[in-house]
Amino acid sequence: MKIELEEYNPEWESSFEKEKVFLKDKLGGWLFGSIEHVGSTSVAGMLAKPIVDIMFGVKDLESTKGAIQVLSDNGYCYYPYKAEVMHWFCKPTPDHRTHHLHLIPYKSELWIQRIKFRNILRNDKNIAKEYSLLKQVLAKELAYDRESYTEGKWPFIKRVLSTHY
């Protein structure tokens, strides 16, 4: 799937809210903490891939393995991506994604990093602009290499997390 960035779309927020209700209905028994809109679609004005990233708090990964089948039966595709830190899903198909869902232990290091980075982007327009520019460069250079695109953003994210707030 080619990496394509789009201008911010306010409908991403309503898409998240709708999916949050759906997830509470299907996975409410596994919810531990909160359901968060993360990633670039959660930042007003941010250039983003048009895929809503959702972080769903769970107690731990082992006790939530049953959620994989529930989600698979309800329109999500499971993939064991970074399985040591999350259960990862996309919707509706790997070739056409509208949502990424991450079941992550609530308040784990990954959880905290993602919330912190989202909040920095929401509150610091200069960092958000710098991040958008980096994403444009990476998307151009790595248009068909999603993993390298993601890895290419990490040094920036790590620097921001270590030097802000």
XYZ file of N, CA and C in Angstrom:
495
model
N 0.839 -1.173 0.000
C 0.000 0.000 0.000
C 0.891 1.246 0.000
N 0.705 2.103 -0.978
C 1.511 3.307 -1.103
C 1.222 4.270 0.050
N 2.260 4.896 0.542
C 2.111 5.894 1.596
C 1.691 7.201 0.943
N 0.495 7.650 1.285
C -0.022 8.905 0.759
C -0.474 9.763 1.920
N 0.008 10.979 1.946
C -0.338 11.911 3.008
C -1.423 12.854 2.516
N -2.312 13.236 3.436
C -3.401 14.157 3.116
C -3.436 15.290 4.124
N -4.030 16.391 3.692
C -4.264 17.500 4.614
C -5.220 17.037 5.697
N -5.158 17.672 6.853
C -6.022 17.310 7.973
C -7.491 17.317 7.546
N -8.209 16.315 8.004
C -9.635 16.189 7.720
C -10.378 16.092 9.053
N -11.253 17.046 9.370
C -11.961 17.003 10.650
C -12.850 15.762 10.812
N -13.153 15.085 9.732
C -13.955 13.862 9.818
C -13.186 12.734 10.503
N -11.871 12.844 10.580
C -11.087 11.819 11.275
C -11.496 11.734 12.743
N -11.808 12.866 13.346
C -12.218 12.865 14.749
C -13.563 12.152 14.919
N -14.509 12.411 14.034
C -15.812 11.743 14.149
C -15.685 10.252 13.834
N -14.784 9.897 12.936
C -14.529 8.488 12.648
C -13.981 7.785 13.887
N -13.077 8.480 14.595
C -12.551 7.925 15.847
C -13.677 7.739 16.862
N -14.496 8.753 17.051
C -15.566 8.683 18.052
C -16.540 7.542 17.753
N -16.859 7.368 16.494
C -17.760 6.283 16.090
C -17.118 4.922 16.395
N -15.845 4.794 16.070
C -15.139 3.532 16.301
C -14.961 3.262 17.792
N -14.791 4.308 18.565
C -14.660 4.170 20.015
C -15.921 3.535 20.611
N -17.083 3.974 20.154
C -18.350 3.401 20.629
C -18.427 1.925 20.237
N -18.061 1.621 18.992
C -18.066 0.241 18.498
C -17.133 -0.635 19.345
N -15.935 -0.135 19.614
C -14.952 -0.902 20.380
C -15.394 -1.120 21.824
N -15.994 -0.120 22.429
C -16.506 -0.289 23.796
C -17.560 -1.385 23.823
N -18.397 -1.416 22.794
C -19.444 -2.437 22.717
C -18.847 -3.834 22.560
N -17.888 -3.987 21.670
C -17.318 -5.305 21.368
C -16.265 -5.764 22.366
N -15.496 -4.812 22.916
C -14.350 -5.176 23.761
C -14.409 -4.600 25.169
N -15.554 -4.086 25.562
C -15.669 -3.407 26.846
C -15.128 -4.197 28.019
N -15.277 -5.509 28.007
C -14.787 -6.340 29.103
C -13.273 -6.372 29.205
N -12.598 -6.036 28.141
C -11.129 -6.018 28.141
C -10.557 -4.622 28.363
N -11.418 -3.604 28.313
C -10.927 -2.226 28.447
C -10.372 -1.983 29.843
N -9.165 -1.477 29.874
C -8.497 -1.138 31.129
C -7.834 0.214 30.883
N -8.404 1.255 31.420
C -7.887 2.593 31.141
C -8.805 3.312 30.183
N -8.270 3.687 29.036
C -9.052 4.501 28.107
C -8.828 4.073 26.667
N -9.596 4.688 25.801
C -9.451 4.518 24.351
C -9.031 5.884 23.825
N -7.904 5.936 23.148
C -7.314 7.207 22.733
C -7.125 7.293 21.219
N -7.398 8.461 20.687
C -7.089 8.778 19.292
C -5.651 9.278 19.282
N -4.771 8.567 18.592
C -3.361 8.926 18.542
C -2.925 9.027 17.088
N -1.658 9.318 16.886
C -1.150 9.445 15.534
C -1.524 10.793 14.942
N -1.101 11.009 13.739
C -1.255 12.323 13.112
C -2.697 12.716 12.852
N -3.597 11.750 12.667
C -4.999 12.117 12.444
C -5.639 12.704 13.698
N -4.972 12.580 14.833
C -5.505 13.122 16.091
C -5.042 14.552 16.358
N -4.273 15.121 15.437
C -3.701 16.456 15.631
C -4.280 17.404 14.585
N -5.116 18.329 15.026
C -5.748 19.283 14.105
C -4.683 20.001 13.279
N -4.888 20.035 11.971
C -3.975 20.712 11.065
C -2.805 19.877 10.585
N -2.633 18.669 11.124
C -1.477 17.819 10.792
C -1.683 17.071 9.481
N -0.659 17.050 8.676
C -0.606 16.220 7.489
C -0.541 14.767 7.939
N -1.334 13.877 7.314
C -1.378 12.498 7.813
C -1.778 11.515 6.719
N -1.398 10.259 6.944
C -2.001 9.182 6.169
C -3.454 9.143 6.638
N -4.418 8.943 5.754
C -5.830 8.983 6.162
C -6.272 7.693 6.864
N -5.535 7.333 7.897
C -5.813 6.122 8.674
C -5.885 6.540 10.142
N -7.040 6.331 10.760
C -7.246 6.717 12.149
C -6.576 5.696 13.063
N -5.624 6.161 13.864
C -4.928 5.303 14.828
C -5.638 5.366 16.167
N -5.964 4.186 16.696
C -6.668 4.077 17.965
C -5.848 3.226 18.918
N -5.675 3.740 20.118
C -4.977 3.007 21.160
C -6.020 2.624 22.208
N -6.128 1.325 22.455
C -7.128 0.768 23.369
C -6.390 0.191 24.563
N -6.636 0.753 25.741
C -5.931 0.309 26.939
C -6.407 -1.043 27.433
N -5.454 -1.932 27.706
C -5.755 -3.253 28.259
C -4.880 -3.480 29.487
N -5.281 -4.442 30.316
C -4.506 -4.754 31.518
C -3.161 -5.359 31.141
N -3.187 -6.341 30.229
C -1.961 -6.983 29.738
C -2.299 -7.691 28.434
N -1.290 -8.128 27.718
C -1.506 -8.760 26.416
C -2.013 -10.189 26.548
N -1.506 -10.912 27.511
C -1.887 -12.319 27.663
C -3.388 -12.478 27.904
N -3.940 -11.677 28.797
C -5.356 -11.831 29.148
C -6.301 -11.276 28.090
N -5.754 -10.641 27.052
C -6.615 -10.070 26.008
C -6.503 -10.799 24.677
N -5.903 -11.978 24.680
C -5.794 -12.739 23.431
C -7.170 -13.069 22.848
N -8.182 -13.244 23.704
C -9.537 -13.513 23.218
C -10.105 -12.378 22.392
N -9.619 -11.175 22.613
C -10.089 -10.017 21.850
C -9.691 -10.123 20.379
N -8.629 -10.852 20.088
C -8.183 -11.004 18.697
C -9.286 -11.645 17.855
N -9.895 -12.707 18.362
C -10.955 -13.376 17.611
C -12.197 -12.500 17.514
N -12.543 -11.829 18.591
C -13.719 -10.942 18.569
C -13.545 -9.867 17.499
N -12.386 -9.249 17.469
C -12.135 -8.216 16.462
C -12.086 -8.801 15.055
N -11.486 -9.975 14.912
C -11.423 -10.633 13.601
C -12.817 -10.953 13.079
N -13.734 -11.258 13.980
C -15.121 -11.549 13.598
C -15.925 -10.286 13.328
N -15.336 -9.130 13.604
C -16.059 -7.868 13.481
C -15.327 -6.830 12.634
N -14.696 -7.289 11.568
C -14.170 -6.365 10.570
C -12.720 -5.957 10.691
N -12.005 -6.439 11.695
C -10.594 -6.100 11.844
C -9.710 -7.255 11.383
N -8.552 -6.910 10.859
C -7.552 -7.899 10.454
C -6.405 -7.827 11.459
N -6.093 -8.965 12.054
C -5.010 -9.032 13.040
C -3.700 -9.323 12.346
N -2.640 -8.701 12.836
C -1.302 -9.006 12.361
C -0.364 -8.940 13.563
N 0.492 -9.941 13.767
C 1.376 -9.949 14.948
C 2.556 -8.988 14.812
N 2.253 -7.725 14.580
C 3.251 -6.670 14.452
C 3.614 -6.165 15.850
N 4.890 -6.213 16.198
C 5.368 -5.807 17.523
C 4.556 -6.496 18.623
N 4.379 -7.800 18.458
C 3.524 -8.588 19.345
C 4.001 -8.603 20.798
N 5.239 -8.236 21.047
C 5.727 -8.203 22.429
C 5.194 -6.986 23.199
N 4.666 -5.973 22.481
C 4.172 -4.771 23.162
C 2.718 -4.419 22.843
N 2.112 -5.102 21.859
C 0.735 -4.768 21.488
C 0.096 -5.873 20.670
N -1.239 -5.821 20.596
C -1.998 -6.572 19.594
C -2.371 -5.531 18.545
N -1.993 -5.771 17.284
C -2.164 -4.778 16.218
C -3.179 -5.259 15.190
N -4.051 -4.340 14.763
C -5.106 -4.653 13.804
C -5.236 -3.522 12.792
N -5.767 -3.865 11.624
C -6.161 -2.839 10.671
C -7.581 -3.146 10.213
N -8.217 -2.143 9.639
C -9.598 -2.274 9.190
C -9.774 -1.411 7.958
N -10.470 -1.796 6.946
C -11.148 -3.073 6.746
C -10.264 -4.172 6.161
N -9.210 -3.798 5.392
C -8.319 -4.818 4.830
C -6.880 -4.288 4.858
N -5.903 -5.180 4.760
C -4.514 -4.697 4.715
C -4.228 -3.799 3.501
N -4.960 -3.996 2.415
C -4.723 -3.197 1.210
C -5.466 -1.867 1.204
N -6.515 -1.768 1.991
C -7.271 -0.511 2.106
C -7.597 -0.304 3.581
N -6.825 0.553 4.201
C -6.950 0.750 5.646
C -7.605 2.094 5.957
N -8.591 2.044 6.847
C -9.179 3.271 7.365
C -8.836 3.454 8.837
N -8.521 2.328 9.515
C -8.218 2.355 10.943
C -7.065 1.404 11.259
N -6.254 1.819 12.210
C -5.286 0.951 12.866
C -5.699 0.915 14.330
N -5.731 -0.272 14.890
C -6.091 -0.435 16.289
C -4.939 -1.101 17.017
N -4.553 -0.518 18.149
C -3.442 -1.013 18.945
C -3.971 -1.324 20.340
N -4.036 -2.591 20.711
C -4.362 -2.963 22.089
C -3.042 -2.974 22.848
N -2.906 -2.040 23.770
C -1.636 -1.805 24.457
C -1.881 -1.756 25.962
N -1.021 -2.390 26.739
C -1.182 -2.265 28.190
C -1.207 -0.796 28.623
N -2.268 -0.481 29.356
C -2.491 0.883 29.825
C -1.337 1.350 30.709
N -0.850 2.535 30.392
C 0.250 3.194 31.110
C 1.585 2.466 30.983
N 1.710 1.582 29.987
C 3.013 0.993 29.679
C 3.895 2.086 29.076
N 5.171 1.776 28.890
C 6.085 2.759 28.304
C 5.587 3.208 26.928
N 5.137 2.264 26.100
C 4.641 2.604 24.771
C 3.412 3.505 24.865
N 2.498 3.171 25.767
C 1.294 3.978 25.962
C 1.678 5.428 26.308
N 2.544 5.563 27.269
C 2.942 6.892 27.743
C 3.640 7.682 26.636
N 4.529 7.034 25.887
C 5.230 7.709 24.785
C 4.249 8.235 23.741
N 3.297 7.407 23.358
C 2.355 7.817 22.306
C 1.472 8.971 22.750
N 1.011 8.941 23.983
C 0.183 10.043 24.492
C 1.026 11.320 24.583
N 2.230 11.192 25.099
C 3.116 12.353 25.237
C 3.411 12.980 23.878
N 3.749 12.158 22.883
C 4.079 12.704 21.561
C 2.858 13.366 20.930
N 1.696 12.720 21.032
C 0.467 13.317 20.497
C 0.230 14.687 21.126
N 0.369 14.764 22.441
C 0.108 16.020 23.142
C 1.117 17.103 22.789
N 2.361 16.721 22.577
C 3.372 17.697 22.134
C 2.983 18.245 20.772
N 2.608 17.371 19.846
C 2.208 17.834 18.509
C 0.984 18.741 18.575
N 0.045 18.412 19.446
C -1.161 19.233 19.578
C -0.848 20.616 20.138
N 0.188 20.720 20.960
C 0.454 21.966 21.676
C 1.627 22.783 21.143
N 2.397 22.226 20.217
C 3.560 22.952 19.696
C 3.522 22.920 18.166
N 3.030 23.998 17.590
C 2.850 24.072 16.132
C 4.169 23.974 15.375
N 5.268 24.449 15.970
C 6.563 24.365 15.293
C 7.028 22.915 15.170
N 6.872 22.156 16.238
C 7.251 20.745 16.182
C 6.329 20.006 15.218
N 5.043 20.323 15.240
C 4.097 19.687 14.321
C 4.471 19.974 12.870
N 4.881 21.199 12.591
C 5.281 21.561 11.224
C 6.545 20.809 10.817
N 7.507 20.749 11.719
C 8.758 20.033 11.445
C 8.473 18.546 11.184
N 7.587 17.984 11.965
C 7.220 16.570 11.801
C 6.514 16.347 10.456
N 5.630 17.251 10.080
C 4.949 17.148 8.789
C 5.942 17.178 7.635
N 6.925 18.050 7.731
C 7.939 18.137 6.673
C 8.739 16.845 6.576
N 9.125 16.290 7.726
C 9.845 15.017 7.736
C 8.997 13.924 7.081
N 7.735 13.861 7.428
C 6.852 12.836 6.862
C 6.739 12.979 5.350
N 6.702 14.212 4.849
C 6.634 14.423 3.402
C 7.878 13.878 2.706
N 9.033 14.163 3.276
C 10.291 13.671 2.706
C 10.320 12.147 2.713
N 9.980 11.555 3.854
C 10.002 10.098 3.970
C 8.987 9.438 3.046
N 7.808 10.028 2.935
C 6.771 9.455 2.067
C 7.205 9.484 0.602
N 7.925 10.509 0.240
C 8.421 10.618 -1.135
C 9.520 9.589 -1.395
N 10.456 9.468 -0.457
C 11.594 8.556 -0.609
C 11.207 7.088 -0.429
N 10.223 6.828 0.421
C 9.894 5.454 0.818
C 8.419 5.136 0.550
N 7.921 5.597 -0.568
C 6.485 5.520 -0.862
C 5.886 4.122 -0.721
N 6.675 3.087 -0.973
C 6.142 1.722 -0.907
C 6.802 0.872 0.179
N 7.434 1.537 1.119
C 8.111 0.827 2.208
C 7.622 1.376 3.541
N 6.451 0.902 3.957
C 5.796 1.407 5.163
C 6.668 1.244 6.412
N 7.344 0.114 6.527
C 8.170 -0.132 7.716
C 9.331 0.862 7.794
N 10.005 1.094 6.666
C 11.109 2.061 6.668
C 10.600 3.480 6.906
N 9.434 3.796 6.381
C 8.815 5.101 6.630
C 8.607 5.297 8.139
N 8.042 4.290 8.777
C 7.795 4.355 10.218
C 9.107 4.460 10.987
N 10.083 3.642 10.638
C 11.389 3.681 11.305
C 12.089 5.016 11.084
N 11.884 5.612 9.912
C 12.510 6.891 9.608
C 12.010 8.034 10.475
N 10.808 7.893 11.019
C 10.256 8.931 11.896
C 10.775 8.807 13.327
N 11.240 7.605 13.692
C 11.597 7.348 15.086
C 12.682 8.267 15.659
N 13.791 8.567 14.950
C 14.791 9.462 15.543
C 14.200 10.835 15.916
N 13.323 11.350 15.070
C 12.668 12.630 15.373
C 11.796 12.497 16.617
N 10.973 11.465 16.649
C 10.069 11.246 17.779
C 10.874 11.098 19.075
N 11.925 10.299 19.014
C 12.766 10.062 20.193
C 13.380 11.369 20.697
N 13.870 12.190 19.765
C 14.466 13.481 20.137
C 13.419 14.383 20.798
N 12.243 14.453 20.200
C 11.191 15.297 20.759
C 10.789 14.817 22.150
N 10.608 13.527 22.295
C 10.212 12.977 23.600
C 11.264 13.229 24.676
N 12.530 13.200 24.283
C 13.598 13.368 25.275
C 13.879 14.827 25.614
N 13.444 15.757 24.780
C 13.789 17.161 25.014
C 12.603 18.058 25.358
N 11.393 17.525 25.378
C 10.225 18.349 25.650
C 9.422 17.814 26.816
N 8.992 18.728 27.602
C 8.075 18.476 28.723
C 8.641 17.476 29.672
